[in-house]
PDB file of C-alpha atoms in Angstrom:
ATOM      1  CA  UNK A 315      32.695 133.448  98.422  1.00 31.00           C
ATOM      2  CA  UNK A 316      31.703 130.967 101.155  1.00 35.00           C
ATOM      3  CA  UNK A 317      34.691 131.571 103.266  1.00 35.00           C
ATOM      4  CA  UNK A 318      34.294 135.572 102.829  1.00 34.00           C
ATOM      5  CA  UNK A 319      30.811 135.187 104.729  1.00 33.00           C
ATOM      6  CA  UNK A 320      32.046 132.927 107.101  1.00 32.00           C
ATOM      7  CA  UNK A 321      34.743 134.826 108.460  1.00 33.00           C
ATOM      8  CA  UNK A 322      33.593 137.657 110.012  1.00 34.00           C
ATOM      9  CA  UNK A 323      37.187 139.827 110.745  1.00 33.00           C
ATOM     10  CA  UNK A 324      37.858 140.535 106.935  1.00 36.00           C
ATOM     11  CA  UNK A 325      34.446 142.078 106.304  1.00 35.00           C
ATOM     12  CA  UNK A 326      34.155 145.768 105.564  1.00 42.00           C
ATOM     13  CA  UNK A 327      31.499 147.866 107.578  1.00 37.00           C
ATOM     14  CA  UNK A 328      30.460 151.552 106.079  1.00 36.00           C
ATOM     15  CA  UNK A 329      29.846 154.491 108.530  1.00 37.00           C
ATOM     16  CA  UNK A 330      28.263 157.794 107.723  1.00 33.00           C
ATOM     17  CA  UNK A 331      29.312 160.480 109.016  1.00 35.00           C
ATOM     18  CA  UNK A 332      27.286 163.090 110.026  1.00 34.00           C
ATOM     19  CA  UNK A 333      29.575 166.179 110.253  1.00 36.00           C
ATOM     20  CA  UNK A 334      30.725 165.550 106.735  1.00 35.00           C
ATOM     21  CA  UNK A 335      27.769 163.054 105.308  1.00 36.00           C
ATOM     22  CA  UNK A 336      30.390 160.810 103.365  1.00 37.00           C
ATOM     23  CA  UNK A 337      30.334 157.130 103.938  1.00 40.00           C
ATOM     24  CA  UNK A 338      33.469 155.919 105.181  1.00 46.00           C
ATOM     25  CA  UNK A 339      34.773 152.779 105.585  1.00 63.00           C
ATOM     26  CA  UNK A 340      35.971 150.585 108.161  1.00 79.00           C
ATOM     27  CA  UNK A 341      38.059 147.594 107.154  1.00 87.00           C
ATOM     28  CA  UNK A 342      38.668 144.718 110.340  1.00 90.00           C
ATOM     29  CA  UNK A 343      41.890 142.869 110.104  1.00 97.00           C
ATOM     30  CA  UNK A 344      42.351 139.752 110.752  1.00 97.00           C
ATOM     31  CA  UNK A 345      45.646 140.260 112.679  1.00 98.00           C
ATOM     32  CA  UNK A 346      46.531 143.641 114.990  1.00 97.00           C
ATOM     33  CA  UNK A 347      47.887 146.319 113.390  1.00 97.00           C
ATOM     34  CA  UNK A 348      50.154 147.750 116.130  1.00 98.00           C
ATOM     35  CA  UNK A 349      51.956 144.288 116.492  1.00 98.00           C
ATOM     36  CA  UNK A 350      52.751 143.856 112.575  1.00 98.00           C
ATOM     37  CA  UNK A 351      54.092 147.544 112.473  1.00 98.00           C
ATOM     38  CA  UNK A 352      56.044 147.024 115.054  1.00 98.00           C
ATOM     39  CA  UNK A 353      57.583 143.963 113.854  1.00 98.00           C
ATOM     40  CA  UNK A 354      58.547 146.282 110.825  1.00 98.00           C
ATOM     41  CA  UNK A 355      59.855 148.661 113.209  1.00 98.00           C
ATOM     42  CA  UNK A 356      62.207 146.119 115.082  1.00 98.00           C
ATOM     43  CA  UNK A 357      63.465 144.295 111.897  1.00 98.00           C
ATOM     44  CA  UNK A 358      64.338 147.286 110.093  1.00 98.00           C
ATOM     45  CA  UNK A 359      65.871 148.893 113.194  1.00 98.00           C
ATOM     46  CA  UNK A 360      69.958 149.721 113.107  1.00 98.00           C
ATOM     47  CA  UNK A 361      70.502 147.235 115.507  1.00 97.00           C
ATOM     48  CA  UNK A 362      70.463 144.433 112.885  1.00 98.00           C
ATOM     49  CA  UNK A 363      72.889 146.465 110.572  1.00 98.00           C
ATOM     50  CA  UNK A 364      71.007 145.578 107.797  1.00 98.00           C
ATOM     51  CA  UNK A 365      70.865 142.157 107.905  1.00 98.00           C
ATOM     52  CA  UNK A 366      73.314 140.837 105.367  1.00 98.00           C
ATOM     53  CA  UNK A 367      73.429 137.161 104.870  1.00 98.00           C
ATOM     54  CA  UNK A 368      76.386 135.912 106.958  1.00 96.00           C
ATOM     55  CA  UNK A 369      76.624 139.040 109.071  1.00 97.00           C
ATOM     56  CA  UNK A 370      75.679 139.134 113.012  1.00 97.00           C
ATOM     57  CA  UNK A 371      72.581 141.302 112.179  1.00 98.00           C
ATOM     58  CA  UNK A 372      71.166 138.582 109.940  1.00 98.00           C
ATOM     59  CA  UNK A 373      71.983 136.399 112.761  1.00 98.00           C
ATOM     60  CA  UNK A 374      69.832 138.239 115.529  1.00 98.00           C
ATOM     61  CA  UNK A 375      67.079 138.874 112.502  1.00 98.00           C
ATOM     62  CA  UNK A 376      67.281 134.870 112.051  1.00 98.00           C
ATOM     63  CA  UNK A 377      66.979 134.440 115.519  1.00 98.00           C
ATOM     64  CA  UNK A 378      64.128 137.153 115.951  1.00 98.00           C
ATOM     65  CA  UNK A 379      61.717 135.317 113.647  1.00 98.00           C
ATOM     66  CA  UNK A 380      62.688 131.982 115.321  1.00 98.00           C
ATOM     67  CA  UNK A 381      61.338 133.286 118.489  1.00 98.00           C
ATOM     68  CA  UNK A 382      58.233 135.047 117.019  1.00 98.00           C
ATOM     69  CA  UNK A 383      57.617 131.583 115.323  1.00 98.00           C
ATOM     70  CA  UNK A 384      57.660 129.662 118.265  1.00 98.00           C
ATOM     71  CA  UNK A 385      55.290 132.205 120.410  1.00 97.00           C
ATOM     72  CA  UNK A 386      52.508 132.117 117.560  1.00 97.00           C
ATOM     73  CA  UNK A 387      52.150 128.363 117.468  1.00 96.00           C
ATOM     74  CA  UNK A 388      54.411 127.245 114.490  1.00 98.00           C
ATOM     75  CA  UNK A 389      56.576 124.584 114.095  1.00 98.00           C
ATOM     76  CA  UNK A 390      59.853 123.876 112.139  1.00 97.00           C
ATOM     77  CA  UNK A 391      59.037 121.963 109.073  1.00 95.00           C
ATOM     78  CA  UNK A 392      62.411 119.580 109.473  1.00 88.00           C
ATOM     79  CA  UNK A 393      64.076 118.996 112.929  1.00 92.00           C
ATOM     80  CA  UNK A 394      64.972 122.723 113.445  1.00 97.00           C
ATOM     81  CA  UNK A 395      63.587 126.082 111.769  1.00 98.00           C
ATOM     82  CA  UNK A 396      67.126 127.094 110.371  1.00 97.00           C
ATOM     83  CA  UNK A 397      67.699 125.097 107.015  1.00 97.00           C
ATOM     84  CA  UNK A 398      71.856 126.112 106.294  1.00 97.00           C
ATOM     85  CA  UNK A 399      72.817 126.313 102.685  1.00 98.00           C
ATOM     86  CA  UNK A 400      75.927 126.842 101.603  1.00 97.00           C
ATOM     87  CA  UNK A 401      76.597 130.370  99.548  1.00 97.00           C
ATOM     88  CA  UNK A 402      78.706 130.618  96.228  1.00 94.00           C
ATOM     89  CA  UNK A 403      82.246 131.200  96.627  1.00 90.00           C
ATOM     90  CA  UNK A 404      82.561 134.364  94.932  1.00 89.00           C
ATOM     91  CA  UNK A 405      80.336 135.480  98.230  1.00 88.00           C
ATOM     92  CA  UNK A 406      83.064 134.483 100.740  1.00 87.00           C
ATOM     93  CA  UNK A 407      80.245 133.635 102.907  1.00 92.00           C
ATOM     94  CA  UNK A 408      80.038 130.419 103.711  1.00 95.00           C
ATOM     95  CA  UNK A 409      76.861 129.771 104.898  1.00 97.00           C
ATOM     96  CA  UNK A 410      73.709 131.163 104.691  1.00 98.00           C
ATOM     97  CA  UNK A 411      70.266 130.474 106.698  1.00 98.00           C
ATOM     98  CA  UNK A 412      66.673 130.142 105.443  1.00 98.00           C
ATOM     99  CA  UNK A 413      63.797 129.678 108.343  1.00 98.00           C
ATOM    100  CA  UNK A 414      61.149 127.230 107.994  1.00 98.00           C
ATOM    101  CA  UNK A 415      58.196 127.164 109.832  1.00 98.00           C
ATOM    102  CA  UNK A 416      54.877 125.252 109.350  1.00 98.00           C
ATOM    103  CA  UNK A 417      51.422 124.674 110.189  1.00 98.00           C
ATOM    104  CA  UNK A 418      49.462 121.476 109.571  1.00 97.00           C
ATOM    105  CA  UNK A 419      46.597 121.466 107.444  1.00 97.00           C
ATOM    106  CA  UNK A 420      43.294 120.280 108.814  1.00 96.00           C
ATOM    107  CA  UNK A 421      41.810 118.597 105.985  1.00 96.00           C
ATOM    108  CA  UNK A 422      44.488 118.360 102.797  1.00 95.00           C
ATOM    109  CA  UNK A 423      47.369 118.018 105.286  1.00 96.00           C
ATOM    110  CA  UNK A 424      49.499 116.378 102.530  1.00 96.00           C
ATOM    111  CA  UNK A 425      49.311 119.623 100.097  1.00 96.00           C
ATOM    112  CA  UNK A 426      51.353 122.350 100.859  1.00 97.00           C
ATOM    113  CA  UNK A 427      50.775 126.690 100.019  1.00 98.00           C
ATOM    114  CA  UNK A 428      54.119 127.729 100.895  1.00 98.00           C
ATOM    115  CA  UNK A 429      54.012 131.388 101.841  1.00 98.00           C
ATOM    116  CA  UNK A 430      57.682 133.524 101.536  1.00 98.00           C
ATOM    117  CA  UNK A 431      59.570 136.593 102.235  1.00 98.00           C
ATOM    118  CA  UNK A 432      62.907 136.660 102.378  1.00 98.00           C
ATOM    119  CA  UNK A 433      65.084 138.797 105.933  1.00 98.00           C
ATOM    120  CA  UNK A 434      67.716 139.489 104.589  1.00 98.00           C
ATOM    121  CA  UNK A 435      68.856 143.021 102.820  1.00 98.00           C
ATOM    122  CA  UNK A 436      71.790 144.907 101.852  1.00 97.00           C
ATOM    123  CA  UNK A 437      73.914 145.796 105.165  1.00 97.00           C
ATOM    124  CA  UNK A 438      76.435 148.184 105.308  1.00 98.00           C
ATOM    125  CA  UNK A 439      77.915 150.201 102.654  1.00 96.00           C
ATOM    126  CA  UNK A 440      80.033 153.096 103.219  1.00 96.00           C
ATOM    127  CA  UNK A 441      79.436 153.372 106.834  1.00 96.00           C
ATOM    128  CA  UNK A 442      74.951 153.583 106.537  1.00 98.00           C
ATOM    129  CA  UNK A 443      72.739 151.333 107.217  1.00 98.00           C
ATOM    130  CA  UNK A 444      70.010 149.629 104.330  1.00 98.00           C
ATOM    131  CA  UNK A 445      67.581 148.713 107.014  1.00 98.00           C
ATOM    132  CA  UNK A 446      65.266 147.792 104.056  1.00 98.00           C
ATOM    133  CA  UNK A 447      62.018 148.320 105.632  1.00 98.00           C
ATOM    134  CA  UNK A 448      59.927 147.484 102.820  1.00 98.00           C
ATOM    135  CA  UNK A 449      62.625 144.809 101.066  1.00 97.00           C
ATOM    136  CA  UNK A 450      61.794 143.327 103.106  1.00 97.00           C
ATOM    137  CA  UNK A 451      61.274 143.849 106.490  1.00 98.00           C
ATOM    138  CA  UNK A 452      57.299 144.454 105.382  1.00 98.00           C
ATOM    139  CA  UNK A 453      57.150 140.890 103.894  1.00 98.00           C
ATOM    140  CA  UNK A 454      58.468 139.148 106.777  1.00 98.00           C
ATOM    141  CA  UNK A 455      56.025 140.981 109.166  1.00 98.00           C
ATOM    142  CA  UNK A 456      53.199 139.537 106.758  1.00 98.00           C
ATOM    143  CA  UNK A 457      54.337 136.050 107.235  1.00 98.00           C
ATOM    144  CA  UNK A 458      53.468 136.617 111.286  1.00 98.00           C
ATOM    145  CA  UNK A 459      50.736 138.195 110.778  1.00 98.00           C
ATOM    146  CA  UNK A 460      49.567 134.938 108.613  1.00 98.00           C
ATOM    147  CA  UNK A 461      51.005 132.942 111.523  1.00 98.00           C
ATOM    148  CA  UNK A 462      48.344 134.806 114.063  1.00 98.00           C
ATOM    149  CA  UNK A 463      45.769 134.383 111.256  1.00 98.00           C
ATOM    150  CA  UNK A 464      46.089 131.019 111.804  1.00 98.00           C
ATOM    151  CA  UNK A 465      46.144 130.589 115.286  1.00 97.00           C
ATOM    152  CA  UNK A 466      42.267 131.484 114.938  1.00 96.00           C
ATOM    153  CA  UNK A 467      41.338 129.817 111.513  1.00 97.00           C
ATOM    154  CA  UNK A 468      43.589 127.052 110.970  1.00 96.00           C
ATOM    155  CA  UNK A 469      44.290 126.218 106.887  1.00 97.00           C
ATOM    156  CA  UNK A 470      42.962 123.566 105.306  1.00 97.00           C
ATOM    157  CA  UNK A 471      45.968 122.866 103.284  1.00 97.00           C
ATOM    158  CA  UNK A 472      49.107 122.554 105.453  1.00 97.00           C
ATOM    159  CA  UNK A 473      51.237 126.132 105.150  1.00 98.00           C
ATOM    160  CA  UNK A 474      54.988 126.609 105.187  1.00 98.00           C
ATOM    161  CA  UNK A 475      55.908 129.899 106.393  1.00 98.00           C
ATOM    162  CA  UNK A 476      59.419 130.714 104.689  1.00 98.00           C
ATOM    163  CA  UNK A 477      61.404 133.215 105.908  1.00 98.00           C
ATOM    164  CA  UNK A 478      64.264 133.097 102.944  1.00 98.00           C
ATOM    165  CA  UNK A 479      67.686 134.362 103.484  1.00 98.00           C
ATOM    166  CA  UNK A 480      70.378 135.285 100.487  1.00 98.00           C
ATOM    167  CA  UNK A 481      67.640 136.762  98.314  1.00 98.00           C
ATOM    168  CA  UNK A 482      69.641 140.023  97.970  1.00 97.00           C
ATOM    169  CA  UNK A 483      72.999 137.712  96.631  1.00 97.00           C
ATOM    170  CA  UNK A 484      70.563 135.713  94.036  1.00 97.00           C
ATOM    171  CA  UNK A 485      67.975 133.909  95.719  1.00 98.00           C
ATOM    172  CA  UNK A 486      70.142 131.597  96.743  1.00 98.00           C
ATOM    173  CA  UNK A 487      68.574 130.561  99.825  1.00 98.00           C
ATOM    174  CA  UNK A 488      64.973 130.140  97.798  1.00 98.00           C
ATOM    175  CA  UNK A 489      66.730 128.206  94.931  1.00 98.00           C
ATOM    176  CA  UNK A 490      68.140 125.945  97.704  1.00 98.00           C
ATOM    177  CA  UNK A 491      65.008 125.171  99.211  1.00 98.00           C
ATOM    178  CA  UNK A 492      63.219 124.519  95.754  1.00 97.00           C
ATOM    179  CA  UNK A 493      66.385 121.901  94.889  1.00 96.00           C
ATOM    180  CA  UNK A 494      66.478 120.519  98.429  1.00 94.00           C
ATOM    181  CA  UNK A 495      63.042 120.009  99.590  1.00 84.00           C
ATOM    182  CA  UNK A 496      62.380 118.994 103.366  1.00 92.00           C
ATOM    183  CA  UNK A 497      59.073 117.385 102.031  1.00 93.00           C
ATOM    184  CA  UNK A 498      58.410 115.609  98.697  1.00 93.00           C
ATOM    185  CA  UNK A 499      58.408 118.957  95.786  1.00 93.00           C
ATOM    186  CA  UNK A 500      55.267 117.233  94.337  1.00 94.00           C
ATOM    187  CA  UNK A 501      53.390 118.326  97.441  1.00 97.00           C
ATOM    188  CA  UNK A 502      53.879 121.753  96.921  1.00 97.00           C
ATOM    189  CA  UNK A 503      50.949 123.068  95.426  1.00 97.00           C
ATOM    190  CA  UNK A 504      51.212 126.893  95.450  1.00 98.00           C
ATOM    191  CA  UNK A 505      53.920 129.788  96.743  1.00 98.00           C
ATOM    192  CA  UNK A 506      52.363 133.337  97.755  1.00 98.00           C
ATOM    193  CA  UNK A 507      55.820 134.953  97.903  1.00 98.00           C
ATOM    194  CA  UNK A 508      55.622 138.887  99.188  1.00 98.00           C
ATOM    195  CA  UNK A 509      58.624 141.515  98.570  1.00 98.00           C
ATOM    196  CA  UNK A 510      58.431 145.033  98.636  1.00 98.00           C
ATOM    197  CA  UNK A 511      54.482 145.155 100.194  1.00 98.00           C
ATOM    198  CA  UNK A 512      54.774 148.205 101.999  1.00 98.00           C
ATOM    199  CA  UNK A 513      54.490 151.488 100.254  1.00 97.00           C
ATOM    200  CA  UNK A 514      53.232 153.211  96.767  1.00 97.00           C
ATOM    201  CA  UNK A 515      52.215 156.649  96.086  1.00 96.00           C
ATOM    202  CA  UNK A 516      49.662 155.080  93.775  1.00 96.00           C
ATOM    203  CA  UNK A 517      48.636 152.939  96.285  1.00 97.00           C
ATOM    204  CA  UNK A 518      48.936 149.789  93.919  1.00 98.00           C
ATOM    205  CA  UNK A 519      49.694 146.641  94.945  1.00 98.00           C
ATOM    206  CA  UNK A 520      50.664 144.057  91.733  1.00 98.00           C
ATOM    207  CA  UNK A 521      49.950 140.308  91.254  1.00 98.00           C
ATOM    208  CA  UNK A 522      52.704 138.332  89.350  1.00 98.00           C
ATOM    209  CA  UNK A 523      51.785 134.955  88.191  1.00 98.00           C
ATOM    210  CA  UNK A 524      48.771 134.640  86.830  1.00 97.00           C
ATOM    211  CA  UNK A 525      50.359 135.195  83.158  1.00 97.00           C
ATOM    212  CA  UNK A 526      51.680 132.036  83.661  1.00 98.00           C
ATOM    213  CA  UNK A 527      49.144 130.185  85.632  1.00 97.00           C
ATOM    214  CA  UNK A 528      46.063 131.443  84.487  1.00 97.00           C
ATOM    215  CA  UNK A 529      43.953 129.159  86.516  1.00 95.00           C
ATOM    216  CA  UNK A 530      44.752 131.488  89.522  1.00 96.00           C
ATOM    217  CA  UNK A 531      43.575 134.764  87.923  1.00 96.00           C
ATOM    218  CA  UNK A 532      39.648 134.504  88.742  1.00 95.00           C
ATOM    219  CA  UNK A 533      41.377 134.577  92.325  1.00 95.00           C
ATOM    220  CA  UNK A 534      43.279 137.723  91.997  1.00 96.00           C
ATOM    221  CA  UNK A 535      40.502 139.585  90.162  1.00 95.00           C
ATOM    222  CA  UNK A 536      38.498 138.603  92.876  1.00 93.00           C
ATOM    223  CA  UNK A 537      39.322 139.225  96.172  1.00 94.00           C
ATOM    224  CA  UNK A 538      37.581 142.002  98.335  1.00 85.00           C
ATOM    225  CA  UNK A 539      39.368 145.899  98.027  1.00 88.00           C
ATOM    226  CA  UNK A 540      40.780 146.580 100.689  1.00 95.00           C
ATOM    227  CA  UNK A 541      40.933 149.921 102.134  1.00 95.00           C
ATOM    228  CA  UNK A 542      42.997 152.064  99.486  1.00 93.00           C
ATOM    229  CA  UNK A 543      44.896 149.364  97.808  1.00 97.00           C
ATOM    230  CA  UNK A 544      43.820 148.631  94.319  1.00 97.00           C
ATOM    231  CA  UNK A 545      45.037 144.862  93.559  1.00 98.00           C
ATOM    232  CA  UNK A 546      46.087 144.553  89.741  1.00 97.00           C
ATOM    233  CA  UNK A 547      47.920 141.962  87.610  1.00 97.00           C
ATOM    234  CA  UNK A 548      50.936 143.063  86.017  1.00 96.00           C
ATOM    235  CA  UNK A 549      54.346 143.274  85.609  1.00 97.00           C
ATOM    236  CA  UNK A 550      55.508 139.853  84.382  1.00 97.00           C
ATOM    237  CA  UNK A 551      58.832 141.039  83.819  1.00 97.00           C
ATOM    238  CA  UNK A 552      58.979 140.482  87.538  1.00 97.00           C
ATOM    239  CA  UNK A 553      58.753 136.531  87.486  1.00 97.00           C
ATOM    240  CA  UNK A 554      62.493 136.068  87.859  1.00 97.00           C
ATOM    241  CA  UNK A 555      62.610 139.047  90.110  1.00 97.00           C
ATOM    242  CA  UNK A 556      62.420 137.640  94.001  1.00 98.00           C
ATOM    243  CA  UNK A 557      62.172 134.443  95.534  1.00 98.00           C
ATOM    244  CA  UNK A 558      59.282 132.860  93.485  1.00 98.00           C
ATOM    245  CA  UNK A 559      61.846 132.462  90.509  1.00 98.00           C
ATOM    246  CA  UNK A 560      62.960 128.770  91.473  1.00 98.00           C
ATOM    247  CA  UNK A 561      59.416 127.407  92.210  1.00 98.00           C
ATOM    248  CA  UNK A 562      58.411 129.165  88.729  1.00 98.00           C
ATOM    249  CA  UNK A 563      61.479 126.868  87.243  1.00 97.00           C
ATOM    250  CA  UNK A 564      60.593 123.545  88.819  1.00 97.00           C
ATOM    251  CA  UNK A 565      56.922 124.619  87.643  1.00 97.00           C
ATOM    252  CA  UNK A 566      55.092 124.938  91.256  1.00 97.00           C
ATOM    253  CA  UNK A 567      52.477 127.738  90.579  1.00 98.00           C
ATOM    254  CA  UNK A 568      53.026 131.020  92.211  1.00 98.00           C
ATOM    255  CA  UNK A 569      51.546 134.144  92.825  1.00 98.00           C
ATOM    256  CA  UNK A 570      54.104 137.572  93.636  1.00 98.00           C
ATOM    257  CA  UNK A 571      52.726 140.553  95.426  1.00 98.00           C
ATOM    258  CA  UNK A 572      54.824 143.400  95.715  1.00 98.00           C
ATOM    259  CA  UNK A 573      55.115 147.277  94.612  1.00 98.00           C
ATOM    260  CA  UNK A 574      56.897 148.771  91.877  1.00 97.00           C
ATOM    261  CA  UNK A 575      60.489 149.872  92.636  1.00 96.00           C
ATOM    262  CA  UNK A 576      60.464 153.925  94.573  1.00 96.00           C
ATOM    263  CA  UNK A 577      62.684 155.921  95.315  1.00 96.00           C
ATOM    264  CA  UNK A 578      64.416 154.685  98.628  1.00 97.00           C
ATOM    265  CA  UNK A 579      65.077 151.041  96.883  1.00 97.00           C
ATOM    266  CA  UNK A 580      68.597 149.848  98.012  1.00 97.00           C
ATOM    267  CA  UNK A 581      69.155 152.965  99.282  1.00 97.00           C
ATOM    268  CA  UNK A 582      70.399 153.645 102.668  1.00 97.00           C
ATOM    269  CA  UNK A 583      66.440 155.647 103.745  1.00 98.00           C
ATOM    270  CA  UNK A 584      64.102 152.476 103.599  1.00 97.00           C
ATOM    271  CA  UNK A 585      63.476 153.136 107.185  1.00 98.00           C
ATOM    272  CA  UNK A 586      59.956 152.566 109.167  1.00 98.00           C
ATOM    273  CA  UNK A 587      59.263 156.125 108.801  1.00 98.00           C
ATOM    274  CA  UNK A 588      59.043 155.867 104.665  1.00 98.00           C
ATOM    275  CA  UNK A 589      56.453 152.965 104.733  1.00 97.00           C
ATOM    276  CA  UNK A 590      52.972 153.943 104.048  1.00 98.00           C
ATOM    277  CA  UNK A 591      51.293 152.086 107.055  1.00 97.00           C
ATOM    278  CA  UNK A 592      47.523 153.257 105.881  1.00 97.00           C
ATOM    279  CA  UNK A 593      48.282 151.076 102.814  1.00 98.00           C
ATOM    280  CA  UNK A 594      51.044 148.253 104.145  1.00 98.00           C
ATOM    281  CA  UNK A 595      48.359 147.051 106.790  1.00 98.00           C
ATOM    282  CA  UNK A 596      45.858 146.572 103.716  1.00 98.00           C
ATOM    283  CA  UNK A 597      47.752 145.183 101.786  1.00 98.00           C
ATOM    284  CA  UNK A 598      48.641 142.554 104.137  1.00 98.00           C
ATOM    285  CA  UNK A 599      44.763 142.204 104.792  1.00 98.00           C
ATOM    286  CA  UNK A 600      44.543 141.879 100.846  1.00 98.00           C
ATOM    287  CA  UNK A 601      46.951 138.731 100.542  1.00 98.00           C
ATOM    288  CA  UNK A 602      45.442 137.194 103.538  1.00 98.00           C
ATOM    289  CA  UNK A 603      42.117 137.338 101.415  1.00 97.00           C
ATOM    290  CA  UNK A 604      43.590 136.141  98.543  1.00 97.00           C
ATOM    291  CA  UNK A 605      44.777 132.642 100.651  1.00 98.00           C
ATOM    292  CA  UNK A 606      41.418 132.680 101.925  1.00 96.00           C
ATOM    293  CA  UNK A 607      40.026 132.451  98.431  1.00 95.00           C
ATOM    294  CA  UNK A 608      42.296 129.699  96.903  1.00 95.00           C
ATOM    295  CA  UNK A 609      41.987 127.566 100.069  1.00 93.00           C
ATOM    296  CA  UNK A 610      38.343 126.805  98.929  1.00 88.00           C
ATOM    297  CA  UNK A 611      39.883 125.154  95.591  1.00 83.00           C
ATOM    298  CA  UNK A 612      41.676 121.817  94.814  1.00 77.00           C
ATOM    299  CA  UNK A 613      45.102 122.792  94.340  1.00 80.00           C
TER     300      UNK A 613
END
């Protein structure tokens, strides 16, 4: 609660209107709006075909969220942000490339939250474009928006931002981090891993994790609404489902947000123009208050 009165961008003013005499309500983000959808915009654009692991769009998307990195003040977490991992054979890619970025904590510097999306998405397929705008163009957007969080409140626990690649073939790139940790794996003390953010007709955003970690629920149940996102628990059939599966395995707590599946997943029309930006900009504001809460705790 301490850290909700302290910062003052993620509090909620009400108006009331006199024309209609309803009280509305203004939320204040804690990164801009027009620079996150954008980022959304560019990633999910035709020019990076898609971004398939291996393919010259995932290259450029890879080299995209190198450079946004760099601008906002994060560093790579080894000697360079790509980490290369080789891909199964049955792939016939050779490679594939996760990003790593981090941020030093300023008072647990030795624990880590590691906070995920993965770039990469389906490609091309009979001559169209999956430009996956939501998977997951929406989560990788949230990691910079986290990024210019931080440029203003720096964590207390050090943060990896991980931009995972190879999700879409198996969470290979994930899995590869998890098994080949840059820093000692009994550092890392939480993932917040975010696929599929970005659009619901019900305007539901899910939490995945606290059926198995139950010491993180009070957390979830607990952060401030945002706008017209209502924040629930569910789906557990989801723990294996995205990038959070390997840190699940080597048990490293985690927490999933994400939306149920709709009907432009893996299809060709996950474009900008589908996401629901009323409710992907609060839901982004909604994670972002969730790290805020379990940053006052002893991981």
């Amino acid at each position: 609660m301490l850290v909700l009165l302290v910062s003052c961008k993620t509090r909620q003013t009400t108006k009331t209107t006199t024309e209609t005499n309803k009280v509305a309500t203004e939320v204040i983000y804690d990164f801009s709006k027009e620079q996150i959808l954008q980022h959304v915009k560019e990633l999910s654009s035709d020019k990076y075909e898609g971004r398939e692991t291996g393919t010259r769009g995932a290259v450029k998307a890879k080299n995209y969220i190198v450079n946004v990195f760099k601008k906002m003040g994060v560093h790579p977490l080894g000697s360079k942000f790509e980490q290369s991992f080789p891909m199964p054979k049955n792939e016939h890619i050779e490679y594939g490339e996760n990003v790593i970025g981090w941020i030093k904590g300023s008072e647990k510097p030795n624990e880590y939250i590691v906070i995920s999306a993965h770039y990469d998405h389906e490609g091309i397929k009979n001559n169209q474009i999956y430009n996956g705008a939501d998977d997951d163009a929406s989560g990788i957007a949230a990691l910079f928006a986290f990024a210019e969080y931080f440029q203003k409140h720096p964590p207390k626990h050090s943060v990896i931002l991980a931009a995972f690649d190879a999700e879409e073939k198996g969470l290979v790139g994930s899995y590869f981090f998890v098994k080949n940790p840059i820093i000692n794996k009994n550092q890392l003390k939480l993932t917040i891993n975010m696929d599929m953010i970005s659009r619901s007709d019900q305007n539901e955003l899910y939490a995945v994790g606290p059926q198995h970690y139950p010491h993180l629920k009070p957390y979830v149940e607990k952060v401030q609404k945002v706008g017209n996102v209502e924040l629930k628990i569910g789906h557990k059939e989801w723990t294996y489902m995205s990038d959070h599966a390997g840190f699940h395995q080597a048990n490293i707590p985690f927490v999933y947000f994400g939306v149920e599946d709709h009907k432009d997943y893996h299809q060709p029309t996950d474009d900008f123009e589908n996401i629901h930006l009323d409710f992907y900009v609060n839901s982004v504001q909604t994670i972002i208050n969730f790290f805020k809460k379990v940053e006052e705790t002893s991981l």
